[in-house]
């Protein structure tokens, strides 16, 4: 039986990645700015916006005071 040769190439013919080589760095995705026509903090007669709690891909969450219910 002939000896098995060790290959340093993967099946696609590319050089096998070295275990000590770090993966390539990913570039940060830039945030999309708020359009100029859209207010950053909504204005309402009923609610007093106090702070932004969080923001995500689908919207923003605000801490607010309800003037009608006094809470």
XYZ file of C-alpha atoms in Angstrom:
71
model
C 0.000 0.000 0.000
C 1.536 3.382 -1.005
C 2.001 6.058 1.702
C -0.693 8.726 1.925
C 0.540 12.195 1.029
C -0.466 15.040 3.326
C -1.942 17.909 1.366
C -1.755 21.550 2.379
C -4.505 22.516 -0.036
C -8.250 22.178 0.415
C -10.574 20.523 -2.093
C -10.991 23.719 -4.157
C -7.245 23.864 -4.773
C -6.711 26.831 -2.462
C -4.033 26.897 0.184
C -5.425 25.682 3.496
C -5.819 28.504 6.057
C -3.191 28.548 8.764
C -4.637 27.991 12.230
C -2.601 30.906 13.612
C -3.920 33.384 11.019
C -6.778 35.538 12.414
C -9.926 35.863 10.292
C -10.198 39.058 8.219
C -11.698 42.030 10.055
C -15.256 43.043 9.169
C -16.008 46.637 8.363
C -18.576 48.343 10.589
C -21.912 49.046 8.920
C -22.549 52.802 9.016
C -25.751 53.935 10.731
C -28.415 55.435 8.507
C -29.077 59.026 9.568
C -32.583 60.194 10.427
C -34.110 61.959 7.399
C -34.227 65.742 7.708
C -38.020 65.813 7.249
C -38.590 63.533 10.278
C -38.349 65.008 13.808
C -35.838 63.288 16.079
C -38.089 63.481 19.188
C -41.847 63.477 18.583
C -43.875 66.419 19.880
C -47.276 65.749 21.449
C -49.810 67.706 23.497
C -50.583 64.661 25.644
C -47.133 63.166 26.234
C -43.998 64.845 27.539
C -40.975 62.974 26.163
C -38.324 62.646 28.879
C -35.638 60.375 27.401
C -34.829 57.884 24.699
C -34.727 54.384 26.199
C -33.550 52.504 23.130
C -33.472 52.290 19.363
C -33.428 49.433 16.906
C -34.023 48.520 13.317
C -37.758 49.194 13.448
C -38.071 52.241 15.698
C -37.268 54.062 18.916
C -38.587 53.674 22.494
C -39.096 56.740 24.667
C -39.707 57.336 28.372
C -42.656 59.745 28.567
C -45.082 61.378 31.010
C -48.814 61.190 30.210
C -50.236 64.646 31.018
C -53.863 63.468 30.852
C -53.429 60.579 33.324
C -50.793 62.426 35.404
C -48.371 59.493 35.293
